[in-house]
Coordinates of C-alpha atoms in Angstrom, one line a residue:
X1430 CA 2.6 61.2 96.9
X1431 CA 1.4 64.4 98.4
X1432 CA -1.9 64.6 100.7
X1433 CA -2.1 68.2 99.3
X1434 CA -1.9 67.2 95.4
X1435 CA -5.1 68.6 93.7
X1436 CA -6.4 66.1 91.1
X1437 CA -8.8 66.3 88.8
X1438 CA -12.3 64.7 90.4
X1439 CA -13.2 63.4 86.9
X1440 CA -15.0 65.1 84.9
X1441 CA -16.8 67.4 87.2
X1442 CA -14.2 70.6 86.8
X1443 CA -13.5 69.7 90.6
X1444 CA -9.7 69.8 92.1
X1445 CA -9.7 67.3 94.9
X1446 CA -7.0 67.3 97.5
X1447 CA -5.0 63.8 97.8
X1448 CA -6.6 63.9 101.6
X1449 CA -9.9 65.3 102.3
X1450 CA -11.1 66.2 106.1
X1451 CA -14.2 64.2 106.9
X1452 CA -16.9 65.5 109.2
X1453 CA -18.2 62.7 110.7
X1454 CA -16.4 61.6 113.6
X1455 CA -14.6 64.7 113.6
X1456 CA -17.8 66.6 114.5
X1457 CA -19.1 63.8 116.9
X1458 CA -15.2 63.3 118.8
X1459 CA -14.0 66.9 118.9
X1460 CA -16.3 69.6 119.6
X1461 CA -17.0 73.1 117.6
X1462 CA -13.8 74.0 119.3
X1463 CA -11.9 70.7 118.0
X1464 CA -13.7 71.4 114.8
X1465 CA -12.4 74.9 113.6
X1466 CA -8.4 73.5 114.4
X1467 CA -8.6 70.7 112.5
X1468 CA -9.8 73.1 109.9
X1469 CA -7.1 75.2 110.9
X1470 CA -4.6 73.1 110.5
X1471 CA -5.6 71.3 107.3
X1472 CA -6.0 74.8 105.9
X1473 CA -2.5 76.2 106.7
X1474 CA -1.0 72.6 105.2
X1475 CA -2.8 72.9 102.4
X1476 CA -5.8 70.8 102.0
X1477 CA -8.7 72.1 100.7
X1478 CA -11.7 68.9 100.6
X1479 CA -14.3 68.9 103.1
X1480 CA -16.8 66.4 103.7
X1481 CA -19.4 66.5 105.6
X1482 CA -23.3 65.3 105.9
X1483 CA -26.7 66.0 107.7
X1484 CA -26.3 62.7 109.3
X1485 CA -23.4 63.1 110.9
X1486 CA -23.6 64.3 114.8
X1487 CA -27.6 64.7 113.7
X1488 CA -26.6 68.1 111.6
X1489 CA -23.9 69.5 114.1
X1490 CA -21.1 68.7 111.5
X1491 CA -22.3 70.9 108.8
X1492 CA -22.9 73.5 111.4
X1493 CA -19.1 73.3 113.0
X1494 CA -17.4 72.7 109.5
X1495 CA -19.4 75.9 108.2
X1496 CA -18.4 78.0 111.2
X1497 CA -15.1 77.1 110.8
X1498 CA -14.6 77.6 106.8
X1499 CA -16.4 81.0 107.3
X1500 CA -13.9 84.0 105.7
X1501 CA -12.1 81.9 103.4
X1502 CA -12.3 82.0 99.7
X1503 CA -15.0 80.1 99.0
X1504 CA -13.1 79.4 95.0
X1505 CA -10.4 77.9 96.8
X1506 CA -11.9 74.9 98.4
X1507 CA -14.2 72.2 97.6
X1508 CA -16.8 71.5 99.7
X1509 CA -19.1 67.9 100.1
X1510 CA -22.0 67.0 101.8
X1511 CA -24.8 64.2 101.5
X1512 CA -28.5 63.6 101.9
X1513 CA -31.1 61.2 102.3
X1514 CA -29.5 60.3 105.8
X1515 CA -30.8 61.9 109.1
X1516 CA -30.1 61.2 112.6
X1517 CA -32.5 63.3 114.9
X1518 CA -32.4 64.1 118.5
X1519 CA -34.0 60.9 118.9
X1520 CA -30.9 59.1 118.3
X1521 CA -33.0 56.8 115.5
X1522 CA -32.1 56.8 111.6
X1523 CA -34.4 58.4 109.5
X1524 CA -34.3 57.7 105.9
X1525 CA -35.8 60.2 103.0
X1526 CA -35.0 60.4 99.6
X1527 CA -38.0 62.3 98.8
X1528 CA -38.2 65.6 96.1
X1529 CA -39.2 67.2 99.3
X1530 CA -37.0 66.0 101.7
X1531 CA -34.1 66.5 99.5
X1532 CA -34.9 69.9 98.9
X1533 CA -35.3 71.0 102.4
X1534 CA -31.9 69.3 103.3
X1535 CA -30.0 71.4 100.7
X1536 CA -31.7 74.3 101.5
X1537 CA -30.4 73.8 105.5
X1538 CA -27.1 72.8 104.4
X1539 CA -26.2 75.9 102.5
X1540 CA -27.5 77.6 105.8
X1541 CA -25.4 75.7 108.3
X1542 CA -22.4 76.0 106.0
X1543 CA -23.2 79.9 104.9
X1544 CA -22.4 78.8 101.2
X1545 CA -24.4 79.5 98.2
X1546 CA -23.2 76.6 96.6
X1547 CA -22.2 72.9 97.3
X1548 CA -19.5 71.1 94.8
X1549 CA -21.0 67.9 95.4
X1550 CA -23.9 66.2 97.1
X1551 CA -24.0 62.4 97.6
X1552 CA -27.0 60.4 97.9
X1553 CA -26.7 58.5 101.2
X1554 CA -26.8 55.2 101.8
X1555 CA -29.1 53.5 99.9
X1556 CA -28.4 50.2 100.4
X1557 CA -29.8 46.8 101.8
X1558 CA -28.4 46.1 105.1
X1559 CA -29.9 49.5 106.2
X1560 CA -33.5 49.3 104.8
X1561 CA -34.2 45.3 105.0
X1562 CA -37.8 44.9 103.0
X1563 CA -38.1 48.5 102.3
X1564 CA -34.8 48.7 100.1
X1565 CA -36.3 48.4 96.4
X1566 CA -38.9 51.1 97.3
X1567 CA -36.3 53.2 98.8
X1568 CA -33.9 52.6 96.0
X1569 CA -36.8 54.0 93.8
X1570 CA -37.4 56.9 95.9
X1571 CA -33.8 57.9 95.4
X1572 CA -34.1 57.7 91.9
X1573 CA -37.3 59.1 91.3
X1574 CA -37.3 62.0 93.8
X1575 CA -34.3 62.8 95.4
X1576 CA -31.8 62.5 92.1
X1577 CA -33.7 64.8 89.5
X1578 CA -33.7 67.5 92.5
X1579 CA -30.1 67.1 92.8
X1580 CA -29.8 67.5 88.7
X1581 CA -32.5 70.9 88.7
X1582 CA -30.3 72.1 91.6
X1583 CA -27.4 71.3 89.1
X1584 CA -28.4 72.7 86.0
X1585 CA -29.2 76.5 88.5
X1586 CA -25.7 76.1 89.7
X1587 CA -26.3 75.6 93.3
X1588 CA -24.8 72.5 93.4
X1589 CA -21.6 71.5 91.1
X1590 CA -21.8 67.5 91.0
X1591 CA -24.1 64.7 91.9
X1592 CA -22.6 61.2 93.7
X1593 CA -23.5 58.5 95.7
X1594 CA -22.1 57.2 98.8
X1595 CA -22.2 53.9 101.2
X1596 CA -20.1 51.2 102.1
X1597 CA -21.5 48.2 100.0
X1598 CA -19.9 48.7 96.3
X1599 CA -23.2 46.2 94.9
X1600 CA -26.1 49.0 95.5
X1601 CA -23.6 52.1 94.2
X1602 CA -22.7 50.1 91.2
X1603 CA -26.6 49.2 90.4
X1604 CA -27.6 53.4 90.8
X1605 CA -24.5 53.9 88.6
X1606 CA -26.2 52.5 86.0
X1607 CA -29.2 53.2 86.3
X1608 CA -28.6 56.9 86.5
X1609 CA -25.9 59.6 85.6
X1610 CA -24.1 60.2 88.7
X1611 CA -21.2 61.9 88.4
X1612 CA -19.3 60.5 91.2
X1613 CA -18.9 57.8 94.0
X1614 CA -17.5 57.9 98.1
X1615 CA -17.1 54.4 99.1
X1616 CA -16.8 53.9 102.6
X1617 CA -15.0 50.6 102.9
X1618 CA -14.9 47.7 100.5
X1619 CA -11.0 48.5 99.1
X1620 CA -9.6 47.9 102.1
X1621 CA -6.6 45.9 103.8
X1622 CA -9.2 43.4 105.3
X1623 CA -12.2 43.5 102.7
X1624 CA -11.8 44.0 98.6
X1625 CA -15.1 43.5 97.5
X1626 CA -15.4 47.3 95.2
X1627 CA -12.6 45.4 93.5
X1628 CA -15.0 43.2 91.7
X1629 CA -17.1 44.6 89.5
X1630 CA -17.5 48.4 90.8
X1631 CA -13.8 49.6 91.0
X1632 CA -13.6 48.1 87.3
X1633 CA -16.4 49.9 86.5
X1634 CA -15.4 53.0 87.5
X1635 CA -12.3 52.9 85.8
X1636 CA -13.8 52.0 82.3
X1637 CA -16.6 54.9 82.7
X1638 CA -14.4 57.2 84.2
X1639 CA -16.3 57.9 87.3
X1640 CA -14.2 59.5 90.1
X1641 CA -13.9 57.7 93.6
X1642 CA -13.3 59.5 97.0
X1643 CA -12.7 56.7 99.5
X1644 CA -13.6 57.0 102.8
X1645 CA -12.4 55.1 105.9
X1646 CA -9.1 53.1 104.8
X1647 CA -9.0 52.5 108.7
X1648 CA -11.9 50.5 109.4
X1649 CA -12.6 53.1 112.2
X1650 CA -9.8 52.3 113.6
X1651 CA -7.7 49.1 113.5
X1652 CA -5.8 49.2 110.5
X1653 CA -4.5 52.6 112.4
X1654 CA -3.3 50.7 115.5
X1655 CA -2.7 47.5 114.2
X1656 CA -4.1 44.2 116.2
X1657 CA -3.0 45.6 119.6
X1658 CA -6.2 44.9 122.5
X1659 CA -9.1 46.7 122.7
X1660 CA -8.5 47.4 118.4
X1661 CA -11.8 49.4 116.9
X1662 CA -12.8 47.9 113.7
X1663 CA -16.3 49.7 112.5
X1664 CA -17.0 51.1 115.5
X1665 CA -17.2 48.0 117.7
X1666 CA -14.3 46.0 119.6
X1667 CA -12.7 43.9 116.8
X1668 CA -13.7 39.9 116.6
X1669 CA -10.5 38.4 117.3
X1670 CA -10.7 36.3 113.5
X1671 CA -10.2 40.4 112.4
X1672 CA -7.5 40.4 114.8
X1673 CA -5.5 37.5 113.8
X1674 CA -5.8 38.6 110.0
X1675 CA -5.2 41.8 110.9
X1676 CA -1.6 41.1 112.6
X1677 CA -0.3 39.0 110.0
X1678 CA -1.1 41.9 107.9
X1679 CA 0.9 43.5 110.6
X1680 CA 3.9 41.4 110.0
X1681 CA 3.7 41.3 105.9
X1682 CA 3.8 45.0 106.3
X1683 CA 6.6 45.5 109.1
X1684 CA 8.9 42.7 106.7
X1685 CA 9.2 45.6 103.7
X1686 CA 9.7 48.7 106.6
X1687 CA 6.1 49.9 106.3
X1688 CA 3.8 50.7 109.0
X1689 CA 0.2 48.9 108.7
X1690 CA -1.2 52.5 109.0
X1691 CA 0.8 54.0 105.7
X1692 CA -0.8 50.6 103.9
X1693 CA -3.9 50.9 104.5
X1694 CA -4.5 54.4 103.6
X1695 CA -1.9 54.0 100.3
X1696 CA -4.2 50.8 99.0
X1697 CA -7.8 52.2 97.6
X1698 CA -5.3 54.9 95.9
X1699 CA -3.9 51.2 94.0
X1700 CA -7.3 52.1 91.4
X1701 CA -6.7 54.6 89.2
X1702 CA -10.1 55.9 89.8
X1703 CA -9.8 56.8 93.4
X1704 CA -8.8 60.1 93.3
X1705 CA -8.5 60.7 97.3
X1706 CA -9.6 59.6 100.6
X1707 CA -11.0 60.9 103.3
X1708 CA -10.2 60.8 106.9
X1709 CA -12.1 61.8 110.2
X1710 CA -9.1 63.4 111.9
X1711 CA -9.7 64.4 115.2
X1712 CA -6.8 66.5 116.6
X1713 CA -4.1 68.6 114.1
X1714 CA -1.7 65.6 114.9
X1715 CA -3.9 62.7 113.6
X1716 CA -3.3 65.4 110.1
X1717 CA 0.3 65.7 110.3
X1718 CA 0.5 61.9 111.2
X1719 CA -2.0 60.6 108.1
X1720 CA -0.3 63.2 105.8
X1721 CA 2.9 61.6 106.5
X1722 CA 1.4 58.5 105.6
X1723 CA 0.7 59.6 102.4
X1724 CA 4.1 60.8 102.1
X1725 CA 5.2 57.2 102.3
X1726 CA 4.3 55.2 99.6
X1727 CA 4.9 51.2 100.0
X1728 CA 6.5 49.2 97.7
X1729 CA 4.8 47.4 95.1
X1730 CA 6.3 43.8 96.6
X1731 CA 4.3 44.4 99.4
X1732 CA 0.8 44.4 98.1
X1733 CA 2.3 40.9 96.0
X1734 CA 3.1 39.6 99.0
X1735 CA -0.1 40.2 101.1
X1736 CA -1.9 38.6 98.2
X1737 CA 0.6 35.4 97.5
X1738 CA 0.2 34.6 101.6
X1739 CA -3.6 35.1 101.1
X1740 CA -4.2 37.6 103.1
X1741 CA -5.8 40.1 100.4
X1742 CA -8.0 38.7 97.6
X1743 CA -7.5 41.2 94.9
X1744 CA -5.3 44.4 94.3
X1745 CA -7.1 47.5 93.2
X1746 CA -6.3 48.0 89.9

C-alpha cells in the first residue's frame, strides 16, 4: 500500500491521496515555518490531500497551509477545510452553523488559502458531547442553514463536495440520513482502542457508498509510541486502563513483526469505504516515518488475533 496512491473519494470526481496532511496540530506544533516544509516535503513525495479548518490554531492553519501551497497547480491537489467550528483569540469554542456564518467562513477561507475553490467542506462537529442541551437545535441549524449554503456554493462551483466531520460515528450517521452529504472525516471511533463507527455507520457507508477520510488512527499520540510513560492519548496523559490495553495491543502486534504504529494507521483502511487518513505531521520525518507505515501492511492473522484475545471488538469491514 502506497501513502501516495490516488483513489477515487466516491463519487465526488475527487482523487484522494492514501495519506493526507492534516492542519491541525500541524499548524498549532510547528509554526508558518514548520508549516510550508511539511508541505514541502509531502509535495516532493508525492501527496497531494490537505486538510485543514477555521478551528484549528483559531484560523492560523488555513493561513500557513495557504501560504505554503501558494504557486502550485492548484488541478493537482485537493484541498479540505471545515466550518461551523471557531476558536477565537479568546481561547473559548464558538459554535455557528448559521446561512450567515457559513457564508462568511468560506468567504475567509478562500482568502487565507488564495483559492477560488475548495474540493470539500465538512460541517464541524455537530455532535452532543460538545453542545449538551443545545445539540437538537444546533443539529437543526446545521441542516437548515449551514448545509443548503454549502449545496448553492456547490451548484456555482466554488466548492466541489459537501461532508461532515467529528469523532462520534452516532451524530454523522443521523446527518447522513437526513441529508445528502457527500462524504464523512471521522476522527476516531475505528481505531485500535475504540470500534464504535464499526456498528452501524462504517456499514453504512459501505452500502451507500459514501467515502470516509479517517482522521487520527493515533489517538493523538499513543498508538504512535506504544504504552511507554508519559503516553498522549486525546490530548491528555493516558489513564493507565488505556495503558494496560494499549500494551497488550503492544505485544499482539510485536508477536507477528509489526510495530503498534503501522497497526493502527493500517486498521480504519480494514473498511472498504475509508479511502485515506489523515495525519497531523509535524516535522518532514514524522512523513517519511507514517509513509513507511503505510508501506507495511500487517497480516490478516494479526487483526484475528487482537480480536480472539479481546482486545478489539469488531474488524472494519
Amino acid at each position: 500500500m502506497n501513502a501516495t496512491d490516488r483513489i477515487p473519494f466516491g463519487a465526488t470526481g475527487l482523487l484522494m491521496s492514501r495519506l493526507g496532511i492534516g492542519g491541525g496540530s500541524l499548524a498549532s506544533a510547528a509554526g508558518e515555518g514548520g508549516v510550508k516544509a511539511v508541505v514541502d516535503a509531502a509535495w516532493q513525495a508525492g501527496l497531494r490531500y490537505f486538510d485543514t479548518a477555521a478551528y484549528y490554531a483559531g484560523g492560523e492553519s488555513e493561513r500557513r497551509l495557504g501560504l505554503a501551497l501558494q504557486g502550485r497547480p492548484r488541478d493537482a491537489y485537493v484541498l479540505g477545510t471545515k466550518t461551523g467550528r471557531y476558536l477565537p483569540p479568546d481561547c473559548t469554542d464558538r459554535f455557528d452553523y448559521s446561512a450567515a456564518g457559513t457564508e462568511a467562513t468560506i468567504r475567509t477561507a478562500l482568502a487565507r488559502l488564495h483559492t477560488g475553490r475548495l474540493d470539500i467542506v465538512f460541517i464541524h462537529d455537530v455532535q452532543p458531547s460538545l453542545h449538551g442541551t443545545d445539540y437538537e437545535a444546533q443539529h437543526a441549524l446545521a441542516l437548515k442553514g449551514a448545509f443548503p449554503v454549502l449545496q448553492r456554493l456547490k451548484a456555482q462551483g466554488v466548492i466541489g463536495a459537501i461532508g461532515v466531520a467529528m469523532r462520534d460515528p452516532v451524530p454523522i450517521l443521523r446527518l447522513l440520513r437526513e441529508a445528502p452529504f457527500d462524504a464523512v472525516m471521522l476522527a476516531g471511533a475505528c481505531t485500535l482502542l475504540h470500534q464504535e463507527a464499526c456498528e452501524a455507520l462504517l456499514p453504512h457507508c459501505v452500502a451507500t457508498g459514501t467515502p470516509v477520510l479517517f482522521a487520527a488512527p493515533f489517538e493523538t499520540g499513543i498508538l504512535a509510541t506504544g504504552a511507554r510513560p508519559g503516553a498522549r492519548y486525546r490530548y491528555k496523559p493516558a489513564p493507565a486502563d488505556l495503558l494496560a490495553r494499549t500494551a497488550a495491543i503492544e505485544a499482539a502486534c510485536t508477536r507477528h513483526g509489526v510495530p503498534i504504529a503501522a497497526a493502527a494507521i493500517h486498521f480504519p483502511l480494514l473498511c472498504p469505504a475509508v479511502k485515506g487518513v489523515v495525519v497531523g505531521h509535524q516535522a518532514p520525518a514524522e512523513l517519511a516515518a507514517n509513509m513507511a507505515l503505510l508501506a507495511a501492511e500487517p497480516p490478516a492473522a494479526l487483526w484475528s488475533d487482537l480480536r480472539a484475545e479481546g482486545l478489539i471488538t469488531a474488524i472494519p469491514a
